[in-house]
C-alpha atoms as a PDB file:
ATOM      1  CA  MET A   1     -68.276-124.525 -50.911  1.00  0.00           C
ATOM      2  CA  SER A   2     -70.047-126.854 -48.798  1.00  0.00           C
ATOM      3  CA  ALA A   3     -70.977-123.688 -47.150  1.00  0.00           C
ATOM      4  CA  THR A   4     -72.875-122.211 -49.455  1.00  0.00           C
ATOM      5  CA  GLN A   5     -74.458-125.346 -50.665  1.00  0.00           C
ATOM      6  CA  ALA A   6     -75.808-126.243 -47.021  1.00  0.00           C
ATOM      7  CA  ILE A   7     -77.611-122.859 -46.811  1.00  0.00           C
ATOM      8  CA  ASN A   8     -79.186-123.028 -50.630  1.00  0.00           C
ATOM      9  CA  GLU A   9     -79.839-126.193 -49.056  1.00  0.00           C
ATOM     10  CA  LEU A  10     -81.848-124.766 -45.567  1.00  0.00           C
ATOM     11  CA  LYS A  11     -83.569-122.045 -47.095  1.00  0.00           C
ATOM     12  CA  ALA A  12     -84.871-124.297 -50.342  1.00  0.00           C
ATOM     13  CA  ILE A  13     -86.443-126.084 -47.221  1.00  0.00           C
ATOM     14  CA  LEU A  14     -87.235-123.320 -45.385  1.00  0.00           C
ATOM     15  CA  VAL A  15     -89.491-122.392 -48.685  1.00  0.00           C
ATOM     16  CA  SER A  16     -91.797-125.408 -48.149  1.00  0.00           C
ATOM     17  CA  ALA A  17     -92.161-124.936 -43.975  1.00  0.00           C
ATOM     18  CA  ASP A  18     -95.454-124.387 -42.087  1.00  0.00           C
ATOM     19  CA  PRO A  19     -97.244-120.802 -43.028  1.00  0.00           C
ATOM     20  CA  ILE A  20     -95.758-119.811 -39.358  1.00  0.00           C
ATOM     21  CA  LEU A  21     -92.586-121.238 -39.441  1.00  0.00           C
ATOM     22  CA  ARG A  22     -91.810-119.862 -41.990  1.00  0.00           C
ATOM     23  CA  GLY A  23     -93.505-116.388 -41.394  1.00  0.00           C
ATOM     24  CA  ARG A  24     -90.472-116.571 -37.835  1.00  0.00           C
ATOM     25  CA  LEU A  25     -87.704-117.357 -40.164  1.00  0.00           C
ATOM     26  CA  GLU A  26     -87.448-115.773 -43.367  1.00  0.00           C
ATOM     27  CA  PRO A  27     -87.308-111.614 -42.542  1.00  0.00           C
ATOM     28  CA  LEU A  28     -84.212-112.824 -40.224  1.00  0.00           C
ATOM     29  CA  ARG A  29     -80.936-112.026 -41.732  1.00  0.00           C
ATOM     30  CA  ASN A  30     -78.248-114.646 -42.043  1.00  0.00           C
ATOM     31  CA  PRO A  31     -76.555-114.570 -39.145  1.00  0.00           C
ATOM     32  CA  ALA A  32     -80.190-115.081 -36.772  1.00  0.00           C
ATOM     33  CA  LEU A  33     -81.865-117.187 -38.987  1.00  0.00           C
ATOM     34  CA  PHE A  34     -78.540-120.359 -38.797  1.00  0.00           C
ATOM     35  CA  ALA A  35     -78.957-119.217 -35.153  1.00  0.00           C
ATOM     36  CA  THR A  36     -83.395-119.251 -34.578  1.00  0.00           C
ATOM     37  CA  CYS A  37     -82.851-122.961 -36.664  1.00  0.00           C
ATOM     38  CA  ALA A  38     -80.145-124.116 -35.003  1.00  0.00           C
ATOM     39  CA  GLN A  39     -81.999-123.575 -31.808  1.00  0.00           C
ATOM     40  CA  LEU A  40     -85.217-125.601 -33.488  1.00  0.00           C
ATOM     41  CA  ASP A  41     -86.829-128.726 -31.421  1.00  0.00           C
ATOM     42  CA  PRO A  42     -86.214-131.656 -34.039  1.00  0.00           C
ATOM     43  CA  GLU A  43     -89.357-133.363 -31.910  1.00  0.00           C
ATOM     44  CA  HIS A  44     -91.697-130.699 -34.023  1.00  0.00           C
ATOM     45  CA  GLY A  45     -91.744-132.811 -37.241  1.00  0.00           C
ATOM     46  CA  VAL A  46     -88.937-133.664 -39.861  1.00  0.00           C
ATOM     47  CA  VAL A  47     -88.453-129.784 -41.538  1.00  0.00           C
ATOM     48  CA  HIS A  48     -87.477-128.447 -38.088  1.00  0.00           C
ATOM     49  CA  GLN A  49     -84.670-131.317 -37.359  1.00  0.00           C
ATOM     50  CA  ALA A  50     -83.372-130.673 -40.954  1.00  0.00           C
ATOM     51  CA  LEU A  51     -83.398-126.914 -40.512  1.00  0.00           C
ATOM     52  CA  ARG A  52     -81.619-127.750 -36.942  1.00  0.00           C
ATOM     53  CA  LEU A  53     -79.347-129.969 -38.512  1.00  0.00           C
ATOM     54  CA  LEU A  54     -78.610-127.507 -41.712  1.00  0.00           C
ATOM     55  CA  ALA A  55     -77.607-124.775 -39.125  1.00  0.00           C
ATOM     56  CA  VAL A  56     -75.402-126.720 -36.612  1.00  0.00           C
ATOM     57  CA  ARG A  57     -73.742-128.093 -40.896  1.00  0.00           C
ATOM     58  CA  ILE A  58     -73.297-124.177 -41.407  1.00  0.00           C
ATOM     59  CA  ARG A  59     -71.745-122.868 -37.877  1.00  0.00           C
ATOM     60  CA  HIS A  60     -69.514-125.145 -37.628  1.00  0.00           C
ATOM     61  CA  LEU A  61     -68.514-125.174 -41.510  1.00  0.00           C
ATOM     62  CA  SER A  62     -68.220-121.035 -40.788  1.00  0.00           C
ATOM     63  CA  GLU A  63     -65.630-121.855 -37.949  1.00  0.00           C
ATOM     64  CA  GLN A  64     -63.700-124.146 -40.161  1.00  0.00           C
ATOM     65  CA  ILE A  65     -63.461-121.278 -42.628  1.00  0.00           C
ATOM     66  CA  SER A  66     -62.796-118.411 -40.447  1.00  0.00           C
ATOM     67  CA  ALA A  67     -59.952-120.372 -39.229  1.00  0.00           C
ATOM     68  CA  LEU A  68     -58.744-121.386 -42.129  1.00  0.00           C
ATOM     69  CA  MET A  69     -58.822-117.557 -43.758  1.00  0.00           C
ATOM     70  CA  LYS A  70     -56.450-116.080 -40.206  1.00  0.00           C
ATOM     71  CA  GLN A  71     -53.917-118.340 -41.096  1.00  0.00           C
ATOM     72  CA  ILE A  72     -54.258-117.819 -44.837  1.00  0.00           C
ATOM     73  CA  THR A  73     -53.951-113.588 -43.354  1.00  0.00           C
ATOM     74  CA  LEU A  74     -50.871-114.631 -41.819  1.00  0.00           C
ATOM     75  CA  ILE A  75     -49.243-116.731 -44.389  1.00  0.00           C
ATOM     76  CA  VAL A  76     -50.104-114.072 -47.163  1.00  0.00           C
ATOM     77  CA  ARG A  77     -48.633-111.221 -45.184  1.00  0.00           C
ATOM     78  CA  SER A  78     -45.063-113.407 -44.067  1.00  0.00           C
ATOM     79  CA  LEU A  79     -44.599-113.738 -46.944  1.00  0.00           C
ATOM     80  CA  ASN A  80     -45.913-109.868 -48.771  1.00  0.00           C
ATOM     81  CA  SER A  81     -47.893-108.018 -46.899  1.00  0.00           C
ATOM     82  CA  ASP A  82     -48.037-105.222 -49.242  1.00  0.00           C
ATOM     83  CA  LEU A  83     -50.184-107.472 -51.291  1.00  0.00           C
ATOM     84  CA  LEU A  84     -53.062-107.023 -48.915  1.00  0.00           C
ATOM     85  CA  LYS A  85     -53.080-102.942 -49.157  1.00  0.00           C
ATOM     86  CA  VAL A  86     -54.064-103.260 -52.637  1.00  0.00           C
ATOM     87  CA  PHE A  87     -57.944-102.512 -53.527  1.00  0.00           C
ATOM     88  CA  GLY A  88     -60.167-105.381 -53.325  1.00  0.00           C
ATOM     89  CA  VAL A  89     -57.306-108.081 -52.994  1.00  0.00           C
ATOM     90  CA  GLY A  90     -58.503-110.263 -49.901  1.00  0.00           C
ATOM     91  CA  PRO A  91     -56.230-112.781 -48.696  1.00  0.00           C
ATOM     92  CA  ASP A  92     -57.702-115.429 -50.585  1.00  0.00           C
ATOM     93  CA  SER A  93     -57.324-113.890 -53.842  1.00  0.00           C
ATOM     94  CA  ALA A  94     -53.526-112.742 -52.289  1.00  0.00           C
ATOM     95  CA  ALA A  95     -52.937-116.466 -51.562  1.00  0.00           C
ATOM     96  CA  ALA A  96     -54.524-117.848 -54.803  1.00  0.00           C
ATOM     97  CA  LEU A  97     -52.361-115.459 -57.299  1.00  0.00           C
ATOM     98  CA  LEU A  98     -49.229-115.960 -55.339  1.00  0.00           C
ATOM     99  CA  ILE A  99     -49.521-119.352 -56.164  1.00  0.00           C
ATOM    100  CA  ALA A 100     -50.133-118.517 -58.842  1.00  0.00           C
ATOM    101  CA  ALA A 101     -46.861-117.154 -59.049  1.00  0.00           C
ATOM    102  CA  GLY A 102     -44.793-119.661 -57.645  1.00  0.00           C
ATOM    103  CA  GLU A 103     -41.642-119.516 -55.817  1.00  0.00           C
ATOM    104  CA  ASN A 104     -39.794-118.758 -58.796  1.00  0.00           C
ATOM    105  CA  HIS A 105     -41.203-115.833 -60.548  1.00  0.00           C
ATOM    106  CA  ASN A 106     -38.323-114.367 -61.655  1.00  0.00           C
ATOM    107  CA  ARG A 107     -39.639-116.217 -64.493  1.00  0.00           C
ATOM    108  CA  LEU A 108     -42.086-114.190 -65.353  1.00  0.00           C
ATOM    109  CA  THR A 109     -40.382-111.772 -67.450  1.00  0.00           C
ATOM    110  CA  SER A 110     -43.241-109.261 -68.201  1.00  0.00           C
ATOM    111  CA  GLU A 111     -47.139-107.903 -66.986  1.00  0.00           C
ATOM    112  CA  ALA A 112     -47.766-109.890 -69.974  1.00  0.00           C
ATOM    113  CA  SER A 113     -46.602-113.232 -68.658  1.00  0.00           C
ATOM    114  CA  PHE A 114     -48.194-113.284 -65.725  1.00  0.00           C
ATOM    115  CA  ALA A 115     -51.798-112.190 -67.142  1.00  0.00           C
ATOM    116  CA  ALA A 116     -50.933-115.402 -69.613  1.00  0.00           C
ATOM    117  CA  LEU A 117     -50.405-117.303 -66.732  1.00  0.00           C
ATOM    118  CA  CYS A 118     -53.553-116.553 -64.661  1.00  0.00           C
ATOM    119  CA  GLY A 119     -55.904-116.426 -68.120  1.00  0.00           C
ATOM    120  CA  ALA A 120     -56.100-112.346 -68.431  1.00  0.00           C
ATOM    121  CA  SER A 121     -54.461-111.786 -72.006  1.00  0.00           C
ATOM    122  CA  PRO A 122     -55.978-110.585 -74.412  1.00  0.00           C
ATOM    123  CA  VAL A 123     -56.810-113.316 -77.464  1.00  0.00           C
ATOM    124  CA  GLU A 124     -57.020-112.708 -80.851  1.00  0.00           C
ATOM    125  CA  HIS A 125     -60.536-113.480 -82.449  1.00  0.00           C
ATOM    126  CA  SER A 126     -61.166-112.894 -86.241  1.00  0.00           C
ATOM    127  CA  SER A 127     -64.686-113.894 -88.458  1.00  0.00           C
ATOM    128  CA  GLY A 128     -64.834-112.388 -92.084  1.00  0.00           C
ATOM    129  CA  LYS A 129     -63.248-109.370 -92.013  1.00  0.00           C
ATOM    130  CA  SER A 130     -64.275-108.206 -88.418  1.00  0.00           C
ATOM    131  CA  ARG A 131     -61.020-108.730 -85.781  1.00  0.00           C
ATOM    132  CA  HIS A 132     -61.529-108.946 -81.697  1.00  0.00           C
ATOM    133  CA  ARG A 133     -60.779-109.618 -78.726  1.00  0.00           C
ATOM    134  CA  ARG A 134     -62.313-113.034 -76.926  1.00  0.00           C
ATOM    135  CA  LEU A 135     -62.012-114.414 -73.534  1.00  0.00           C
ATOM    136  CA  ASN A 136     -59.648-115.725 -72.866  1.00  0.00           C
ATOM    137  CA  ARG A 137     -60.355-119.715 -71.222  1.00  0.00           C
ATOM    138  CA  GLY A 138     -56.353-120.805 -71.092  1.00  0.00           C
ATOM    139  CA  GLY A 139     -54.245-120.472 -67.939  1.00  0.00           C
ATOM    140  CA  ASN A 140     -54.193-120.653 -63.891  1.00  0.00           C
ATOM    141  CA  ARG A 141     -58.254-120.901 -63.585  1.00  0.00           C
ATOM    142  CA  GLN A 142     -58.479-120.145 -59.247  1.00  0.00           C
ATOM    143  CA  ALA A 143     -55.659-116.805 -60.385  1.00  0.00           C
ATOM    144  CA  ASN A 144     -57.976-116.182 -63.105  1.00  0.00           C
ATOM    145  CA  ALA A 145     -61.180-116.241 -59.946  1.00  0.00           C
ATOM    146  CA  ALA A 146     -58.949-113.788 -58.169  1.00  0.00           C
ATOM    147  CA  LEU A 147     -58.249-111.403 -60.098  1.00  0.00           C
ATOM    148  CA  TYR A 148     -62.528-111.543 -61.217  1.00  0.00           C
ATOM    149  CA  ARG A 149     -63.698-111.017 -57.397  1.00  0.00           C
ATOM    150  CA  ILE A 150     -60.534-108.222 -56.947  1.00  0.00           C
ATOM    151  CA  VAL A 151     -62.956-106.656 -60.165  1.00  0.00           C
ATOM    152  CA  LEU A 152     -66.293-107.289 -58.920  1.00  0.00           C
ATOM    153  CA  THR A 153     -65.138-105.681 -55.691  1.00  0.00           C
ATOM    154  CA  ARG A 154     -63.978-102.483 -57.257  1.00  0.00           C
ATOM    155  CA  LEU A 155     -67.174-102.616 -59.774  1.00  0.00           C
ATOM    156  CA  ARG A 156     -68.752-101.959 -55.881  1.00  0.00           C
ATOM    157  CA  ARG A 157     -66.566-100.073 -54.222  1.00  0.00           C
ATOM    158  CA  GLU A 158     -64.327 -97.888 -55.820  1.00  0.00           C
ATOM    159  CA  GLU A 159     -64.716 -94.705 -57.668  1.00  0.00           C
ATOM    160  CA  ARG A 160     -62.121 -94.703 -60.373  1.00  0.00           C
ATOM    161  CA  THR A 161     -63.577 -98.354 -61.731  1.00  0.00           C
ATOM    162  CA  GLN A 162     -66.865 -97.234 -61.595  1.00  0.00           C
ATOM    163  CA  ARG A 163     -65.841 -94.323 -63.639  1.00  0.00           C
ATOM    164  CA  TYR A 164     -63.763 -96.316 -65.488  1.00  0.00           C
ATOM    165  CA  LEU A 165     -66.764 -98.770 -66.109  1.00  0.00           C
ATOM    166  CA  GLU A 166     -68.887 -95.937 -67.600  1.00  0.00           C
ATOM    167  CA  ARG A 167     -66.533 -94.313 -69.961  1.00  0.00           C
ATOM    168  CA  ARG A 168     -65.575 -97.929 -71.551  1.00  0.00           C
ATOM    169  CA  SER A 169     -68.998 -98.481 -71.824  1.00  0.00           C
ATOM    170  CA  THR A 170     -70.360 -95.128 -73.824  1.00  0.00           C
ATOM    171  CA  GLU A 171     -67.653 -96.232 -75.989  1.00  0.00           C
ATOM    172  CA  GLY A 172     -69.515 -99.593 -77.214  1.00  0.00           C
ATOM    173  CA  LYS A 173     -67.861-102.113 -74.751  1.00  0.00           C
ATOM    174  CA  THR A 174     -69.997-104.581 -73.335  1.00  0.00           C
ATOM    175  CA  LYS A 175     -69.199-104.992 -69.547  1.00  0.00           C
ATOM    176  CA  ARG A 176     -67.859-107.887 -70.078  1.00  0.00           C
ATOM    177  CA  GLU A 177     -65.019-106.385 -72.074  1.00  0.00           C
ATOM    178  CA  VAL A 178     -64.623-103.865 -69.178  1.00  0.00           C
ATOM    179  CA  ILE A 179     -64.272-106.797 -66.763  1.00  0.00           C
ATOM    180  CA  ARG A 180     -61.890-108.697 -69.091  1.00  0.00           C
ATOM    181  CA  CYS A 181     -60.027-105.404 -69.484  1.00  0.00           C
ATOM    182  CA  LEU A 182     -60.231-104.635 -66.183  1.00  0.00           C
ATOM    183  CA  LYS A 183     -58.851-108.090 -65.044  1.00  0.00           C
ATOM    184  CA  ARG A 184     -55.746-107.689 -67.086  1.00  0.00           C
ATOM    185  CA  TYR A 185     -55.291-104.228 -65.437  1.00  0.00           C
ATOM    186  CA  VAL A 186     -55.277-105.679 -62.544  1.00  0.00           C
ATOM    187  CA  ALA A 187     -52.369-108.945 -63.506  1.00  0.00           C
ATOM    188  CA  ARG A 188     -50.415-105.473 -64.305  1.00  0.00           C
ATOM    189  CA  GLU A 189     -50.517-104.096 -60.723  1.00  0.00           C
ATOM    190  CA  ILE A 190     -50.546-107.361 -58.711  1.00  0.00           C
ATOM    191  CA  TYR A 191     -47.155-108.735 -60.586  1.00  0.00           C
ATOM    192  CA  ARG A 192     -45.565-105.426 -59.402  1.00  0.00           C
ATOM    193  CA  TYR A 193     -45.657-106.573 -56.089  1.00  0.00           C
ATOM    194  CA  ILE A 194     -45.497-110.051 -57.120  1.00  0.00           C
ATOM    195  CA  ARG A 195     -42.154-109.210 -58.439  1.00  0.00           C
ATOM    196  CA  ALA A 196     -41.689-107.350 -55.181  1.00  0.00           C
ATOM    197  CA  ILE A 197     -40.591-110.803 -53.566  1.00  0.00           C
ATOM    198  CA  PRO A 198     -37.278-111.723 -53.097  1.00  0.00           C
ATOM    199  CA  LEU A 199     -36.331-115.397 -54.423  1.00  0.00           C
ATOM    200  CA  PRO A 200     -35.595-117.493 -52.068  1.00  0.00           C
ATOM    201  CA  ARG A 201     -31.982-118.663 -51.195  1.00  0.00           C
ATOM    202  CA  PRO A 202     -30.707-121.785 -52.058  1.00  0.00           C
ATOM    203  CA  GLU A 203     -30.515-124.190 -49.632  1.00  0.00           C
ATOM    204  CA  PRO A 204     -25.760-124.081 -49.162  1.00  0.00           C
ATOM    205  CA  VAL A 205     -24.785-127.327 -50.259  1.00  0.00           C
ATOM    206  CA  THR A 206     -22.666-129.273 -47.293  1.00  0.00           C
ATOM    207  CA  GLY A 207     -20.615-132.320 -46.896  1.00  0.00           C
END
């Protein structure tokens, strides 16, 4: 994302700034840091100029992102407002999952088919005598990333998901394996909401 890149560039320049400027800016949180950098006088040197330009760019990009997110939220609400009530599902994740499902979501005949569409279905893998499941690298990657964001949010904020991680970890599962399982569970939950959306009615043929 361009905004993230600009933020990283600003902080990289700040590391090499003179100690007085760095000591003034480093303790600030991002909003205050960007606002302060945007007010720097470019006449004071190249570093001041670069920090100011990047801060202004970050502000403009953030405003654009905010405006786009509002539009996405309105669209998602008009299509399936209940989807935004699912824990961890934000407008960007909901939009990615709805786009992956498409208008003709009746072609998704099962939870497994939707999980496969999102690249969250288990893939059997054998090596000699051992058999296990590995990461599915197929499917819609945007939808897969959306499931990943939802799972991370739940791991941080939802006690039920945290307990699941602890339980599966004691069974010998790695965190990556647990996240893969959680993505499948989230796909199953999202599938039910998507299937509840009425299919668009075909336009009547006239003439």
